[in-house]
mmCIF file of C-alpha atoms and ligand atoms in Angstrom:
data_model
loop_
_atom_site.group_PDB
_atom_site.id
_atom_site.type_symbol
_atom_site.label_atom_id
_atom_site.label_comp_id
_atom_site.label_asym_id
_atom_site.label_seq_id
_atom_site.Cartn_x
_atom_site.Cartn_y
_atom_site.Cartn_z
ATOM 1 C CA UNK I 1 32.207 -1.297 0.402
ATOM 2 C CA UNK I 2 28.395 -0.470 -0.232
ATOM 3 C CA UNK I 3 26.262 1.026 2.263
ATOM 4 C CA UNK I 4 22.856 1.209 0.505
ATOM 5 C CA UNK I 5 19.166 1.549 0.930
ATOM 6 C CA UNK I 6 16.261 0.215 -1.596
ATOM 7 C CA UNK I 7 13.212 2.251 -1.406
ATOM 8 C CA UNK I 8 9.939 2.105 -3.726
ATOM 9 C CA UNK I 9 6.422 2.005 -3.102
ATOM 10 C CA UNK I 10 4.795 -1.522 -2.150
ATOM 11 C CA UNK I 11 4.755 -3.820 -5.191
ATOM 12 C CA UNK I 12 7.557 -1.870 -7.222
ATOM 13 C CA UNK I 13 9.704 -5.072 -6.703
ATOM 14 C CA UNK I 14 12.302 -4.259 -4.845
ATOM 15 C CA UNK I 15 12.437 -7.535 -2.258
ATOM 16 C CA UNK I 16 13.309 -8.881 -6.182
ATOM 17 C CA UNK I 17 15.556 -6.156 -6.553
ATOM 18 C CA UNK I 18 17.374 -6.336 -3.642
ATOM 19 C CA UNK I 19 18.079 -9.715 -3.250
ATOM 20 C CA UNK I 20 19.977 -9.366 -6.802
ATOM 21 C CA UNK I 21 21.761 -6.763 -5.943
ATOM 22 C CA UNK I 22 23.060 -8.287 -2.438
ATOM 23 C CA UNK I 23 24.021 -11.302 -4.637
ATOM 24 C CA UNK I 24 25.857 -8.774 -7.205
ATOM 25 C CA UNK I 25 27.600 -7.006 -4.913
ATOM 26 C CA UNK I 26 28.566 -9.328 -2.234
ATOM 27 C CA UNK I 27 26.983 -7.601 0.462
ATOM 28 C CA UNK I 28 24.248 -8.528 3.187
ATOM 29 C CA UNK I 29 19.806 -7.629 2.221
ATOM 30 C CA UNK I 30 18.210 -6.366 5.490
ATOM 31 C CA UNK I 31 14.144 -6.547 4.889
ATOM 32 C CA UNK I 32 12.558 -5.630 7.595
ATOM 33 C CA UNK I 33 9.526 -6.584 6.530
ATOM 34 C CA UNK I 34 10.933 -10.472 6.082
ATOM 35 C CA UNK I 35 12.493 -10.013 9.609
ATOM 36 C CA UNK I 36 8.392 -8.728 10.783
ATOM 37 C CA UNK I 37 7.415 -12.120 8.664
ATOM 38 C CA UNK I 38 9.709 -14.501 9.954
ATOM 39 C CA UNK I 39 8.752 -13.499 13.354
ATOM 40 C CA UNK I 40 4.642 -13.096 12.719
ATOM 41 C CA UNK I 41 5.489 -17.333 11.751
ATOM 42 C CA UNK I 42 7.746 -17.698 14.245
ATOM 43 C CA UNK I 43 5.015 -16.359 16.857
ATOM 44 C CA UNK I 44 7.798 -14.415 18.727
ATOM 45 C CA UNK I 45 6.609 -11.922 20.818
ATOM 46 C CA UNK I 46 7.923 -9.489 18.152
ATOM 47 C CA UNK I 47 5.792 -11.091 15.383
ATOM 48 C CA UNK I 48 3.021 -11.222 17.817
ATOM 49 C CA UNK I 49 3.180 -6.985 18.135
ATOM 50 C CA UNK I 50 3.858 -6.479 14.741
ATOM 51 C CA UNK I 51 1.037 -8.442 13.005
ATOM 52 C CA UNK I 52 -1.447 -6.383 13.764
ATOM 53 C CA UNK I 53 -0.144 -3.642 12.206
ATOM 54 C CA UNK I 54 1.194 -5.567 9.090
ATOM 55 C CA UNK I 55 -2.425 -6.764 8.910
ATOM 56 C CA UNK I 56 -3.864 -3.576 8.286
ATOM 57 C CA UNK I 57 -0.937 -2.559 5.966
ATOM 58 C CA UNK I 58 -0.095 0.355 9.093
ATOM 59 C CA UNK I 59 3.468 0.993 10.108
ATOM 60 C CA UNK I 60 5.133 -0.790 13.129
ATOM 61 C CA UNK I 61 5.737 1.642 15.790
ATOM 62 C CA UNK I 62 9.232 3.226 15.592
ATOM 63 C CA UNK I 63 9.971 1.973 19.400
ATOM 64 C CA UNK I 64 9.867 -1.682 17.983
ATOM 65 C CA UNK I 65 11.048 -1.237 14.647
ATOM 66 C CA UNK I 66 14.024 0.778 15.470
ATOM 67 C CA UNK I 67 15.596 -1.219 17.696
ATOM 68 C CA UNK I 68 14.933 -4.521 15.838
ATOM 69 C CA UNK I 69 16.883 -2.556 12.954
ATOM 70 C CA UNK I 70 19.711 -1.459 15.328
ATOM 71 C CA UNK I 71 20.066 -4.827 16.983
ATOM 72 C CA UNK I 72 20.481 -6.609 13.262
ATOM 73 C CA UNK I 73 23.169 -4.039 12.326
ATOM 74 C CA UNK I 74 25.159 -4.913 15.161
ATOM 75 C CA UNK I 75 25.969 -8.166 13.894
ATOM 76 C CA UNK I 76 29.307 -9.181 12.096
ATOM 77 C CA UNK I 77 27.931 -9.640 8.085
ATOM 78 C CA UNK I 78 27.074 -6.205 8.100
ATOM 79 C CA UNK I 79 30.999 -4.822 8.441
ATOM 80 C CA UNK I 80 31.462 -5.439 4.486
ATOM 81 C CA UNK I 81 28.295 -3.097 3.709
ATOM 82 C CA UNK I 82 24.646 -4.069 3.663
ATOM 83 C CA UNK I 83 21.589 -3.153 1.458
ATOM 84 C CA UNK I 84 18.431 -2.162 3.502
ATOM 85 C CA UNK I 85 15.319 -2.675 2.135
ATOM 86 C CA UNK I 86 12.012 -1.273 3.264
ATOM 87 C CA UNK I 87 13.957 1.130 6.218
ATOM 88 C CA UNK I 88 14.087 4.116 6.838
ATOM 89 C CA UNK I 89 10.127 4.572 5.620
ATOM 90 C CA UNK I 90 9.308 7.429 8.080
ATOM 91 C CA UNK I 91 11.772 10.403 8.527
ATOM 92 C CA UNK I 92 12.434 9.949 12.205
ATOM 93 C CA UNK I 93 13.676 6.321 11.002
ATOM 94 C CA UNK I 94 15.861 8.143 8.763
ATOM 95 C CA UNK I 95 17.584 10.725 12.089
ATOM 96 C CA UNK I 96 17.429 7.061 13.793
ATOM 97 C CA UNK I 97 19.072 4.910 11.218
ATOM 98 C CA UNK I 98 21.867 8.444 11.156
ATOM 99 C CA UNK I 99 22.362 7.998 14.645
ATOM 100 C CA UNK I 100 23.222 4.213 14.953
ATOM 101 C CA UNK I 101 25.750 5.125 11.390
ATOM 102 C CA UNK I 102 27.106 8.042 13.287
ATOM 103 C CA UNK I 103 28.147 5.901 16.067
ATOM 104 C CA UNK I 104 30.398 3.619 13.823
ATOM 105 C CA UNK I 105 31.461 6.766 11.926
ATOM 106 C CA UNK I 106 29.283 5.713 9.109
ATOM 107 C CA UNK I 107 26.549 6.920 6.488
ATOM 108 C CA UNK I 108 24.835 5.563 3.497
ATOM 109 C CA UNK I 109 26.547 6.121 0.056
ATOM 110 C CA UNK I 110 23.449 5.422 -2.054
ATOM 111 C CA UNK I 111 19.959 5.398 -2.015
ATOM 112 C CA UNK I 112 18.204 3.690 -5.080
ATOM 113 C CA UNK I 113 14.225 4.599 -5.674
ATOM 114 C CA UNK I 114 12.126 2.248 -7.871
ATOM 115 C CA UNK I 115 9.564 3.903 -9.511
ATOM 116 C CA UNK I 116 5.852 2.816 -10.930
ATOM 117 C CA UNK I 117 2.735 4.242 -10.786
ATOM 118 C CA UNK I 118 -0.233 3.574 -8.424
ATOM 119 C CA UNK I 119 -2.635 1.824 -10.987
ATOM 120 C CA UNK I 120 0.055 -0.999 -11.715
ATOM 121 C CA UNK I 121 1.292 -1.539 -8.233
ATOM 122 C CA UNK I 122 -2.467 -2.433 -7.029
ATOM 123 C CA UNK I 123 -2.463 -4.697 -10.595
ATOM 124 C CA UNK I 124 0.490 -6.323 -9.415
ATOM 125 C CA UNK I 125 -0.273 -6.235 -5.974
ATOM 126 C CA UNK I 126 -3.476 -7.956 -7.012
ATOM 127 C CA UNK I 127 -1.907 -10.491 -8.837
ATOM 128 C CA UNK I 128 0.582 -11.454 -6.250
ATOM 129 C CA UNK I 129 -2.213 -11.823 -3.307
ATOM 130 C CA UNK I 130 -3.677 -14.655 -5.481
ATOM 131 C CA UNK I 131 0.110 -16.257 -5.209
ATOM 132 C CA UNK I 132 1.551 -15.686 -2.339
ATOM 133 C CA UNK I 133 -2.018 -15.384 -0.277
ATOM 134 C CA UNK I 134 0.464 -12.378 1.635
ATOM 135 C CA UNK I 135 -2.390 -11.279 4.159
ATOM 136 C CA UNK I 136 -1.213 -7.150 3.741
ATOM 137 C CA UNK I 137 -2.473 -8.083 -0.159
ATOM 138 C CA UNK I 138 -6.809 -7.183 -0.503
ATOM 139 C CA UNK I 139 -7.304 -4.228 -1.976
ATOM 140 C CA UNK I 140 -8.318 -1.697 0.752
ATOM 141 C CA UNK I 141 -4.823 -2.442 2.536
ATOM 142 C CA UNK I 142 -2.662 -2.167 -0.712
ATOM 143 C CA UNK I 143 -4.726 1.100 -1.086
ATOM 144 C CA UNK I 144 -3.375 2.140 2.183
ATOM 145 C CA UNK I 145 0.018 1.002 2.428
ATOM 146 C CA UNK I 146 0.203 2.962 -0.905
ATOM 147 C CA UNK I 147 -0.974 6.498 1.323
ATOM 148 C CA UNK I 148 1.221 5.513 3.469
ATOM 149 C CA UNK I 149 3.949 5.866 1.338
ATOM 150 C CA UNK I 150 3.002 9.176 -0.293
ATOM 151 C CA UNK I 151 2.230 10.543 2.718
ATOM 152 C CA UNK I 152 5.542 9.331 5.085
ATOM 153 C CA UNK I 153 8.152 7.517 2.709
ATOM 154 C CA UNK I 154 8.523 10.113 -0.208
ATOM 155 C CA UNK I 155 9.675 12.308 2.773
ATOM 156 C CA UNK I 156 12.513 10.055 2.892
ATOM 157 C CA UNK I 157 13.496 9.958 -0.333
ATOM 158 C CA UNK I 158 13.386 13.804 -0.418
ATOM 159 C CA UNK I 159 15.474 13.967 2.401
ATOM 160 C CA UNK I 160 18.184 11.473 0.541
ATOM 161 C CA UNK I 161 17.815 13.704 -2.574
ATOM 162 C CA UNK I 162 18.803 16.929 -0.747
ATOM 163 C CA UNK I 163 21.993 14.849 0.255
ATOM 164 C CA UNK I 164 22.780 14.212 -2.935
ATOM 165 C CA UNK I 165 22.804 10.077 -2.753
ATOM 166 C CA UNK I 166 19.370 9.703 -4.268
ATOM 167 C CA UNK I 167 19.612 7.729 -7.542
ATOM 168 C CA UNK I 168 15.643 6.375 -9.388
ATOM 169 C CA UNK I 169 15.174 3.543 -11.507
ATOM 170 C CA UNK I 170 11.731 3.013 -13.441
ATOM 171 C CA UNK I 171 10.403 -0.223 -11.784
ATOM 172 C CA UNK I 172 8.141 -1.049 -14.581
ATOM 173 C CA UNK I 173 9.533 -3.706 -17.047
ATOM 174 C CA UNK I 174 10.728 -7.597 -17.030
ATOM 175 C CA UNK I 175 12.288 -8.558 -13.921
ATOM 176 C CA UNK I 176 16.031 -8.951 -15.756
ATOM 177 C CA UNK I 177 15.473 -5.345 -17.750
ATOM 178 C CA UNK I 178 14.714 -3.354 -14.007
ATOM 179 C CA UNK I 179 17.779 -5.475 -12.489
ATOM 180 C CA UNK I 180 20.135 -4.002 -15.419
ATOM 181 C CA UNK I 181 18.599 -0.765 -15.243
ATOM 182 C CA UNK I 182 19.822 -1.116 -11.268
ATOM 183 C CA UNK I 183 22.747 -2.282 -11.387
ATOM 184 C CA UNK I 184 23.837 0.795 -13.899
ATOM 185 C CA UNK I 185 22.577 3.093 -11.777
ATOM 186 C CA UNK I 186 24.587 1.438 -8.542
ATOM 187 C CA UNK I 187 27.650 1.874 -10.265
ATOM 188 C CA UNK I 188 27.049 5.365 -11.838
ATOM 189 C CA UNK I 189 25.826 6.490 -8.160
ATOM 190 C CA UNK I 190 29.065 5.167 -6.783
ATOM 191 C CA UNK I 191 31.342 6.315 -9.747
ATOM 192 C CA UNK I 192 30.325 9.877 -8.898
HETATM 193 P P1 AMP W 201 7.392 -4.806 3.178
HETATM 194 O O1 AMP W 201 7.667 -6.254 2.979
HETATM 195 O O2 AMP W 201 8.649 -3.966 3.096
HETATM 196 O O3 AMP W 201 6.302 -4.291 2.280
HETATM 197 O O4 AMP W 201 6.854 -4.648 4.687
HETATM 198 C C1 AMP W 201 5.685 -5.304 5.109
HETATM 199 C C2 AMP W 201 5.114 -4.629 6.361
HETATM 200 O O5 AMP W 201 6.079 -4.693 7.424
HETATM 201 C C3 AMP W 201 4.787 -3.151 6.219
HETATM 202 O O6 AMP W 201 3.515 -2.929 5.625
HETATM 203 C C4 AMP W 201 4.824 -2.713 7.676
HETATM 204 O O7 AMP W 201 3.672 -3.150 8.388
HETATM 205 C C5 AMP W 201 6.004 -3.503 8.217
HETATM 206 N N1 AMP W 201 7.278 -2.756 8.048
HETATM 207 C C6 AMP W 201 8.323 -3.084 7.255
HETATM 208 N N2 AMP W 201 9.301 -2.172 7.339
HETATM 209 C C7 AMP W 201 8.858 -1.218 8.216
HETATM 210 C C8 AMP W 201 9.395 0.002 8.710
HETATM 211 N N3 AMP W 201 10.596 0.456 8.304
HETATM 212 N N4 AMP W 201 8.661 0.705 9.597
HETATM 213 C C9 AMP W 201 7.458 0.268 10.006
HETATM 214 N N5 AMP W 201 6.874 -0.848 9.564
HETATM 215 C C10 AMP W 201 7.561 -1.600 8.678
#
């Protein structure tokens, strides 16, 4: 049973990473931010509150992200584990996402940070907006989802490392080399 969250700054690859590691271990990827997406095409009313935000690479208020997050762990293909990826990003997501675990008698055994500098996240960030045409990817935005992240999310991972479940993995490297890199660390992290 693995109860884990994937954290890293935007463009450190961990939708990539994640969607491996759900395949490697058997268990369920949460993305928010492909739940936000689905909905923004969908043109739910969800998708219609959240794009504005996602637009200008801001956070989705808690009240709507929250319970969007609670409502998709109360489903059944979460009871063999589940891999979150891109939540908790603020700290009060973090007493949140405690909260809803506390209530099943639950907590997370790992958290796994990918790691890369600022300078080659906007390169790849870059690179990918020509792609994908993701509308979060001009520069200014990237710029400020990065902030965003220094200022709120490395909270988060703090508060994981004073727990003791905090285990980082350089994100830089071929797409197969990070995965390995992962997958080690998943293992030692649980192994301890
Ligand atoms: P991501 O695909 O993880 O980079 O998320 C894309 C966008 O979705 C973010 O820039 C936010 O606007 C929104 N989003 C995803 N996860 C969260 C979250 N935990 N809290 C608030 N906003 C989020």
């Amino acid at each position: 049973m693995t109860r884990m969250l994937i954290i890293g700054p935007p463009g450190s690859g961990k939708g990539t990473q994640a969607e491996r590691i759900s395949e490697r271990l058997g268990v369920v990827a949460i993305s928010t931010g492909d739940i936000f997406r689905a909905n923004v095409k969908g043109e739910t009313p969800l998708g219609l509150e959240a794009k504005q935000y996602m637009d200008n690479g801001d956070f989705v208020p808690d009240s709507v992200t929250n319970k969007m997050v609670r409502d998709r762990l109360s489903e059944s293909d979460v009871v063999n584990g589940f891999l979150l990826d891109g939540y908790p990003r603020t700290t009060a997501q973090v007493d949140y996402l405690d909260e809803i675990l506390a209530t099943g008698d639950e907590k997370l055994d790992v958290v796994l940070q990918l790691t890369a500098d600022d300078e080659e996240l906007v390169h790849r960030l870059l690179g990918r907006a020509k792609e994908t045409g993701r509308s979060d990817d001009n520069e200014a935005v990237i710029r400020h989802r990065l902030d965003l992240y220094h200022e709120q999310t490395e909270a988060v991972v703090a508060k994981y490392a004073e727990r003791g479940i905090l285990t980082q993995v350089d994100g830089i490297g071929a797409i197969d080399e990070v995965t390995d890199r992962v997958m080690q660390a998943i293992k030692a992290a649980q192994a301890a």
